[in-house]
């Protein structure tokens, strides 16, 4: 895995060493380090070969890239690496974190500051995407809060109107009940008087009295 990482990116995982050198990839008993990695990109075969000499003179390192039988190697290793990154569709920083992710710092992400964590996440997902999503969410939240406040105010007003209407209904029902009681009392009183008048007359003038009683009843609207 380490050799594949070096072949793809030209670097190895960061180690807690103060005197590390680029030439450390070369074995102490060898003069040159060489790694070739084969794979496919969208079903097209590729070969990446990276070499490094123990000597630190110019031209001691090399990088070649072949894709689908075509040599895409540039004049410099830096330019060739740019072509590799373009064809793979991912940068060296993401590739490095795909093969190794801080194996020498187990709690690296857990103990990272907010800025450091965002820097790490930005290598995989652009932060502007999350920033736009957060802005959109805040805007929608403000609109929803305003609408909720408006609806709450309308509900409060309607509840007050309902209280007024309920009081009016109760008052009207109370007045109607009192009037009904007064009407029933008057009706009972009139009926009692009619019964008393009818009882005071004897049978001799019953017919004449009956006519008078009928007229009184008709006038008062009372039925027997």
PDB file of C-alpha atoms in Angstrom:
ATOM      1  CA  UNK A   1       0.000   0.000   0.000  1.00  0.00           C
ATOM      2  CA  UNK A   2       2.843   2.390   0.798  1.00  0.00           C
ATOM      3  CA  UNK A   3       4.507   1.759  -2.555  1.00  0.00           C
ATOM      4  CA  UNK A   4       1.168   2.288  -4.356  1.00  0.00           C
ATOM      5  CA  UNK A   5       0.717   5.578  -2.519  1.00  0.00           C
ATOM      6  CA  UNK A   6       4.191   6.704  -3.539  1.00  0.00           C
ATOM      7  CA  UNK A   7       3.663   5.642  -7.162  1.00  0.00           C
ATOM      8  CA  UNK A   8       0.347   7.532  -7.418  1.00  0.00           C
ATOM      9  CA  UNK A   9       1.251  10.681  -5.505  1.00  0.00           C
ATOM     10  CA  UNK A  10       5.041  10.854  -5.161  1.00  0.00           C
ATOM     11  CA  UNK A  11       4.754  10.999  -1.374  1.00  0.00           C
ATOM     12  CA  UNK A  12       4.243   8.704   1.579  1.00  0.00           C
ATOM     13  CA  UNK A  13       2.139   9.084   4.678  1.00  0.00           C
ATOM     14  CA  UNK A  14       3.476  11.773   7.042  1.00  0.00           C
ATOM     15  CA  UNK A  15       5.547  10.283   9.815  1.00  0.00           C
ATOM     16  CA  UNK A  16       6.620  11.841  13.134  1.00  0.00           C
ATOM     17  CA  UNK A  17      10.248  12.144  12.030  1.00  0.00           C
ATOM     18  CA  UNK A  18      12.358  15.284  12.123  1.00  0.00           C
ATOM     19  CA  UNK A  19      15.064  14.208   9.675  1.00  0.00           C
ATOM     20  CA  UNK A  20      12.948  12.593   6.934  1.00  0.00           C
ATOM     21  CA  UNK A  21      14.194  13.037   3.350  1.00  0.00           C
ATOM     22  CA  UNK A  22      12.669  12.378  -0.046  1.00  0.00           C
ATOM     23  CA  UNK A  23      15.388   9.840  -0.786  1.00  0.00           C
ATOM     24  CA  UNK A  24      14.263   7.745   2.197  1.00  0.00           C
ATOM     25  CA  UNK A  25      12.049   5.762  -0.199  1.00  0.00           C
ATOM     26  CA  UNK A  26      15.236   4.155  -1.542  1.00  0.00           C
ATOM     27  CA  UNK A  27      16.381   1.116   0.400  1.00  0.00           C
ATOM     28  CA  UNK A  28      19.743   1.551   2.071  1.00  0.00           C
ATOM     29  CA  UNK A  29      21.118  -1.413   0.097  1.00  0.00           C
ATOM     30  CA  UNK A  30      19.831  -0.143  -3.266  1.00  0.00           C
ATOM     31  CA  UNK A  31      20.720   2.763  -5.523  1.00  0.00           C
ATOM     32  CA  UNK A  32      17.257   3.234  -7.047  1.00  0.00           C
ATOM     33  CA  UNK A  33      13.640   2.825  -6.020  1.00  0.00           C
ATOM     34  CA  UNK A  34      11.094   1.946  -8.714  1.00  0.00           C
ATOM     35  CA  UNK A  35       7.397   1.232  -8.430  1.00  0.00           C
ATOM     36  CA  UNK A  36       4.953   0.443 -11.235  1.00  0.00           C
ATOM     37  CA  UNK A  37       1.238   0.275 -10.645  1.00  0.00           C
ATOM     38  CA  UNK A  38      -1.293  -1.112 -13.125  1.00  0.00           C
ATOM     39  CA  UNK A  39      -5.015  -0.487 -13.149  1.00  0.00           C
ATOM     40  CA  UNK A  40      -7.980   0.671 -15.204  1.00  0.00           C
ATOM     41  CA  UNK A  41      -9.766   4.002 -15.596  1.00  0.00           C
ATOM     42  CA  UNK A  42     -13.227   3.564 -17.134  1.00  0.00           C
ATOM     43  CA  UNK A  43     -12.109   0.185 -18.540  1.00  0.00           C
ATOM     44  CA  UNK A  44      -8.971   1.747 -20.036  1.00  0.00           C
ATOM     45  CA  UNK A  45      -5.729   0.221 -18.752  1.00  0.00           C
ATOM     46  CA  UNK A  46      -3.078   2.479 -17.275  1.00  0.00           C
ATOM     47  CA  UNK A  47       0.492   2.078 -16.031  1.00  0.00           C
ATOM     48  CA  UNK A  48       2.210   4.524 -13.699  1.00  0.00           C
ATOM     49  CA  UNK A  49       5.946   4.116 -13.087  1.00  0.00           C
ATOM     50  CA  UNK A  50       7.854   6.244 -10.612  1.00  0.00           C
ATOM     51  CA  UNK A  51      11.576   6.019  -9.973  1.00  0.00           C
ATOM     52  CA  UNK A  52      13.874   7.673  -7.467  1.00  0.00           C
ATOM     53  CA  UNK A  53      17.637   7.538  -7.226  1.00  0.00           C
ATOM     54  CA  UNK A  54      19.501   7.668  -3.940  1.00  0.00           C
ATOM     55  CA  UNK A  55      21.678  10.427  -5.372  1.00  0.00           C
ATOM     56  CA  UNK A  56      20.182  13.864  -4.825  1.00  0.00           C
ATOM     57  CA  UNK A  57      21.357  15.265  -8.131  1.00  0.00           C
ATOM     58  CA  UNK A  58      19.134  16.660 -10.866  1.00  0.00           C
ATOM     59  CA  UNK A  59      17.346  14.065 -12.948  1.00  0.00           C
ATOM     60  CA  UNK A  60      17.536  11.466 -10.203  1.00  0.00           C
ATOM     61  CA  UNK A  61      13.739  10.912 -10.222  1.00  0.00           C
ATOM     62  CA  UNK A  62      11.286  10.069 -12.969  1.00  0.00           C
ATOM     63  CA  UNK A  63       7.582   9.544 -13.598  1.00  0.00           C
ATOM     64  CA  UNK A  64       5.815   8.028 -16.595  1.00  0.00           C
ATOM     65  CA  UNK A  65       2.113   7.579 -17.314  1.00  0.00           C
ATOM     66  CA  UNK A  66       0.538   5.379 -19.983  1.00  0.00           C
ATOM     67  CA  UNK A  67      -3.215   5.256 -20.524  1.00  0.00           C
ATOM     68  CA  UNK A  68      -4.944   2.937 -22.966  1.00  0.00           C
ATOM     69  CA  UNK A  69      -1.640   2.337 -24.744  1.00  0.00           C
ATOM     70  CA  UNK A  70      -0.842   6.064 -25.088  1.00  0.00           C
ATOM     71  CA  UNK A  71       2.158   7.672 -23.425  1.00  0.00           C
ATOM     72  CA  UNK A  72       0.895  10.740 -21.565  1.00  0.00           C
ATOM     73  CA  UNK A  73       4.154  11.473 -19.764  1.00  0.00           C
ATOM     74  CA  UNK A  74       5.078  15.168 -19.667  1.00  0.00           C
ATOM     75  CA  UNK A  75       8.496  16.799 -19.650  1.00  0.00           C
ATOM     76  CA  UNK A  76       8.576  17.031 -15.876  1.00  0.00           C
ATOM     77  CA  UNK A  77       7.340  14.851 -13.042  1.00  0.00           C
ATOM     78  CA  UNK A  78       5.186  17.755 -11.802  1.00  0.00           C
ATOM     79  CA  UNK A  79       3.429  18.087 -15.152  1.00  0.00           C
ATOM     80  CA  UNK A  80       3.002  14.324 -15.423  1.00  0.00           C
ATOM     81  CA  UNK A  81       1.496  14.249 -11.917  1.00  0.00           C
ATOM     82  CA  UNK A  82      -1.019  16.912 -13.023  1.00  0.00           C
ATOM     83  CA  UNK A  83      -2.047  14.679 -15.946  1.00  0.00           C
ATOM     84  CA  UNK A  84      -2.431  11.702 -13.609  1.00  0.00           C
ATOM     85  CA  UNK A  85      -4.601  13.712 -11.217  1.00  0.00           C
ATOM     86  CA  UNK A  86      -6.764  14.897 -14.113  1.00  0.00           C
ATOM     87  CA  UNK A  87      -7.304  11.414 -15.535  1.00  0.00           C
ATOM     88  CA  UNK A  88      -7.924   9.837 -12.139  1.00  0.00           C
ATOM     89  CA  UNK A  89     -10.364  12.645 -11.330  1.00  0.00           C
ATOM     90  CA  UNK A  90      -8.923  13.159  -7.861  1.00  0.00           C
ATOM     91  CA  UNK A  91      -5.997  15.061  -6.342  1.00  0.00           C
ATOM     92  CA  UNK A  92      -2.993  13.688  -4.527  1.00  0.00           C
ATOM     93  CA  UNK A  93      -4.291  14.881  -1.151  1.00  0.00           C
ATOM     94  CA  UNK A  94      -7.479  12.817  -1.468  1.00  0.00           C
ATOM     95  CA  UNK A  95      -5.543   9.822  -2.802  1.00  0.00           C
ATOM     96  CA  UNK A  96      -3.201  10.002   0.176  1.00  0.00           C
ATOM     97  CA  UNK A  97      -6.177   9.991   2.541  1.00  0.00           C
ATOM     98  CA  UNK A  98      -7.793   7.125   0.641  1.00  0.00           C
ATOM     99  CA  UNK A  99      -4.850   4.777   1.193  1.00  0.00           C
ATOM    100  CA  UNK A 100      -3.684   6.085   4.563  1.00  0.00           C
ATOM    101  CA  UNK A 101      -5.469   8.563   6.783  1.00  0.00           C
ATOM    102  CA  UNK A 102      -3.330   9.710   9.657  1.00  0.00           C
ATOM    103  CA  UNK A 103      -2.168   6.309  10.863  1.00  0.00           C
ATOM    104  CA  UNK A 104       0.410   8.062  13.025  1.00  0.00           C
ATOM    105  CA  UNK A 105      -2.193  10.361  14.585  1.00  0.00           C
ATOM    106  CA  UNK A 106      -5.085   8.149  15.679  1.00  0.00           C
ATOM    107  CA  UNK A 107      -7.051  10.996  17.229  1.00  0.00           C
ATOM    108  CA  UNK A 108      -6.140  13.516  14.559  1.00  0.00           C
ATOM    109  CA  UNK A 109      -9.690  14.274  13.420  1.00  0.00           C
ATOM    110  CA  UNK A 110     -11.214  13.780  16.865  1.00  0.00           C
ATOM    111  CA  UNK A 111      -8.865  16.326  18.401  1.00  0.00           C
ATOM    112  CA  UNK A 112      -8.765  18.657  15.398  1.00  0.00           C
ATOM    113  CA  UNK A 113      -9.855  22.253  15.725  1.00  0.00           C
ATOM    114  CA  UNK A 114     -12.869  23.492  13.803  1.00  0.00           C
ATOM    115  CA  UNK A 115     -10.624  25.066  11.178  1.00  0.00           C
ATOM    116  CA  UNK A 116      -8.492  21.929  10.786  1.00  0.00           C
ATOM    117  CA  UNK A 117     -11.559  19.701  10.493  1.00  0.00           C
ATOM    118  CA  UNK A 118     -13.051  21.966   7.830  1.00  0.00           C
ATOM    119  CA  UNK A 119      -9.763  21.902   5.926  1.00  0.00           C
ATOM    120  CA  UNK A 120      -9.816  18.110   5.914  1.00  0.00           C
ATOM    121  CA  UNK A 121     -13.468  17.955   4.832  1.00  0.00           C
ATOM    122  CA  UNK A 122     -12.901  20.523   2.092  1.00  0.00           C
ATOM    123  CA  UNK A 123     -10.541  18.069   0.370  1.00  0.00           C
ATOM    124  CA  UNK A 124     -13.454  15.672  -0.159  1.00  0.00           C
ATOM    125  CA  UNK A 125     -16.531  17.898  -0.285  1.00  0.00           C
ATOM    126  CA  UNK A 126     -16.334  21.593  -1.252  1.00  0.00           C
ATOM    127  CA  UNK A 127     -17.265  23.665   1.783  1.00  0.00           C
ATOM    128  CA  UNK A 128     -19.151  26.177  -0.344  1.00  0.00           C
ATOM    129  CA  UNK A 129     -21.769  23.467  -0.905  1.00  0.00           C
ATOM    130  CA  UNK A 130     -22.393  23.197   2.840  1.00  0.00           C
ATOM    131  CA  UNK A 131     -22.221  26.973   3.281  1.00  0.00           C
ATOM    132  CA  UNK A 132     -24.859  27.488   0.586  1.00  0.00           C
ATOM    133  CA  UNK A 133     -27.017  24.761   2.143  1.00  0.00           C
ATOM    134  CA  UNK A 134     -26.667  26.375   5.583  1.00  0.00           C
ATOM    135  CA  UNK A 135     -27.563  29.812   4.183  1.00  0.00           C
ATOM    136  CA  UNK A 136     -30.593  28.376   2.403  1.00  0.00           C
ATOM    137  CA  UNK A 137     -31.699  26.575   5.562  1.00  0.00           C
ATOM    138  CA  UNK A 138     -31.372  29.769   7.630  1.00  0.00           C
ATOM    139  CA  UNK A 139     -33.340  31.763   5.057  1.00  0.00           C
ATOM    140  CA  UNK A 140     -36.141  29.189   4.989  1.00  0.00           C
ATOM    141  CA  UNK A 141     -36.116  29.066   8.786  1.00  0.00           C
ATOM    142  CA  UNK A 142     -36.578  32.847   8.992  1.00  0.00           C
ATOM    143  CA  UNK A 143     -39.472  32.760   6.510  1.00  0.00           C
ATOM    144  CA  UNK A 144     -41.109  29.866   8.379  1.00  0.00           C
ATOM    145  CA  UNK A 145     -40.679  31.683  11.711  1.00  0.00           C
ATOM    146  CA  UNK A 146     -42.289  34.827  10.300  1.00  0.00           C
ATOM    147  CA  UNK A 147     -45.239  32.863   8.947  1.00  0.00           C
ATOM    148  CA  UNK A 148     -45.597  31.012  12.249  1.00  0.00           C
ATOM    149  CA  UNK A 149     -45.632  34.341  14.119  1.00  0.00           C
ATOM    150  CA  UNK A 150     -48.288  35.730  11.744  1.00  0.00           C
ATOM    151  CA  UNK A 151     -50.467  32.639  12.116  1.00  0.00           C
ATOM    152  CA  UNK A 152     -50.024  32.707  15.895  1.00  0.00           C
ATOM    153  CA  UNK A 153     -51.150  36.357  15.986  1.00  0.00           C
ATOM    154  CA  UNK A 154     -54.205  35.584  13.840  1.00  0.00           C
ATOM    155  CA  UNK A 155     -55.119  32.659  16.103  1.00  0.00           C
ATOM    156  CA  UNK A 156     -54.834  34.911  19.169  1.00  0.00           C
ATOM    157  CA  UNK A 157     -57.158  37.501  17.594  1.00  0.00           C
ATOM    158  CA  UNK A 158     -59.696  34.877  16.550  1.00  0.00           C
ATOM    159  CA  UNK A 159     -59.646  33.382  20.067  1.00  0.00           C
ATOM    160  CA  UNK A 160     -60.461  36.804  21.517  1.00  0.00           C
ATOM    161  CA  UNK A 161     -63.310  37.222  19.000  1.00  0.00           C
ATOM    162  CA  UNK A 162     -64.567  33.776  19.960  1.00  0.00           C
ATOM    163  CA  UNK A 163     -64.570  34.707  23.648  1.00  0.00           C
ATOM    164  CA  UNK A 164     -66.657  37.822  22.894  1.00  0.00           C
ATOM    165  CA  UNK A 165     -69.146  35.795  20.828  1.00  0.00           C
ATOM    166  CA  UNK A 166     -69.439  33.134  23.533  1.00  0.00           C
ATOM    167  CA  UNK A 167     -70.188  35.806  26.132  1.00  0.00           C
ATOM    168  CA  UNK A 168     -72.862  37.300  23.878  1.00  0.00           C
ATOM    169  CA  UNK A 169     -74.382  33.865  23.355  1.00  0.00           C
ATOM    170  CA  UNK A 170     -74.466  33.165  27.087  1.00  0.00           C
ATOM    171  CA  UNK A 171     -76.048  36.586  27.749  1.00  0.00           C
ATOM    172  CA  UNK A 172     -78.673  36.016  25.045  1.00  0.00           C
ATOM    173  CA  UNK A 173     -79.486  32.554  26.355  1.00  0.00           C
ATOM    174  CA  UNK A 174     -79.856  33.943  29.885  1.00  0.00           C
ATOM    175  CA  UNK A 175     -82.219  36.675  28.716  1.00  0.00           C
ATOM    176  CA  UNK A 176     -84.235  34.186  26.660  1.00  0.00           C
ATOM    177  CA  UNK A 177     -84.578  31.872  29.668  1.00  0.00           C
ATOM    178  CA  UNK A 178     -85.778  34.743  31.884  1.00  0.00           C
ATOM    179  CA  UNK A 179     -88.335  35.828  29.289  1.00  0.00           C
ATOM    180  CA  UNK A 180     -89.529  32.247  28.932  1.00  0.00           C
ATOM    181  CA  UNK A 181     -89.928  31.975  32.698  1.00  0.00           C
ATOM    182  CA  UNK A 182     -91.860  35.274  32.813  1.00  0.00           C
ATOM    183  CA  UNK A 183     -94.101  34.113  29.972  1.00  0.00           C
ATOM    184  CA  UNK A 184     -94.800  30.787  31.665  1.00  0.00           C
ATOM    185  CA  UNK A 185     -95.560  32.562  34.943  1.00  0.00           C
ATOM    186  CA  UNK A 186     -97.990  34.978  33.259  1.00  0.00           C
ATOM    187  CA  UNK A 187     -99.634  32.156  31.349  1.00  0.00           C
ATOM    188  CA  UNK A 188    -100.101  30.177  34.568  1.00  0.00           C
ATOM    189  CA  UNK A 189    -101.500  33.227  36.335  1.00  0.00           C
ATOM    190  CA  UNK A 190    -104.000  33.951  33.543  1.00  0.00           C
ATOM    191  CA  UNK A 191    -105.065  30.309  33.421  1.00  0.00           C
ATOM    192  CA  UNK A 192    -105.546  30.351  37.184  1.00  0.00           C
ATOM    193  CA  UNK A 193    -107.712  33.478  36.994  1.00  0.00           C
ATOM    194  CA  UNK A 194    -109.778  31.989  34.210  1.00  0.00           C
ATOM    195  CA  UNK A 195    -110.328  28.838  36.196  1.00  0.00           C
ATOM    196  CA  UNK A 196    -111.329  30.868  39.258  1.00  0.00           C
ATOM    197  CA  UNK A 197    -113.800  33.037  37.303  1.00  0.00           C
ATOM    198  CA  UNK A 198    -115.301  30.009  35.630  1.00  0.00           C
ATOM    199  CA  UNK A 199    -115.811  28.293  38.987  1.00  0.00           C
ATOM    200  CA  UNK A 200    -117.656  31.261  40.548  1.00  0.00           C
ATOM    201  CA  UNK A 201    -120.570  31.149  38.167  1.00  0.00           C
ATOM    202  CA  UNK A 202    -123.483  28.799  38.681  1.00  0.00           C
ATOM    203  CA  UNK A 203    -125.124  26.678  36.082  1.00  0.00           C
ATOM    204  CA  UNK A 204    -128.009  29.153  35.514  1.00  0.00           C
ATOM    205  CA  UNK A 205    -125.933  31.659  33.600  1.00  0.00           C
ATOM    206  CA  UNK A 206    -123.329  29.164  32.403  1.00  0.00           C
ATOM    207  CA  UNK A 207    -124.054  29.674  28.740  1.00  0.00           C
ATOM    208  CA  UNK A 208    -123.702  33.434  28.938  1.00  0.00           C
ATOM    209  CA  UNK A 209    -120.599  33.191  31.032  1.00  0.00           C
ATOM    210  CA  UNK A 210    -119.094  30.611  28.679  1.00  0.00           C
ATOM    211  CA  UNK A 211    -119.450  33.064  25.805  1.00  0.00           C
ATOM    212  CA  UNK A 212    -117.693  35.759  27.857  1.00  0.00           C
ATOM    213  CA  UNK A 213    -114.952  33.337  28.856  1.00  0.00           C
ATOM    214  CA  UNK A 214    -114.407  32.285  25.245  1.00  0.00           C
ATOM    215  CA  UNK A 215    -114.036  35.920  24.236  1.00  0.00           C
ATOM    216  CA  UNK A 216    -111.533  36.519  27.032  1.00  0.00           C
ATOM    217  CA  UNK A 217    -109.550  33.460  26.084  1.00  0.00           C
ATOM    218  CA  UNK A 218    -109.492  34.455  22.462  1.00  0.00           C
ATOM    219  CA  UNK A 219    -108.301  37.904  23.422  1.00  0.00           C
ATOM    220  CA  UNK A 220    -105.545  36.534  25.648  1.00  0.00           C
ATOM    221  CA  UNK A 221    -104.681  33.734  23.178  1.00  0.00           C
ATOM    222  CA  UNK A 222    -105.173  30.991  25.792  1.00  0.00           C
ATOM    223  CA  UNK A 223    -106.587  27.592  24.867  1.00  0.00           C
ATOM    224  CA  UNK A 224    -108.415  25.186  27.171  1.00  0.00           C
TER     225      UNK A 224
END
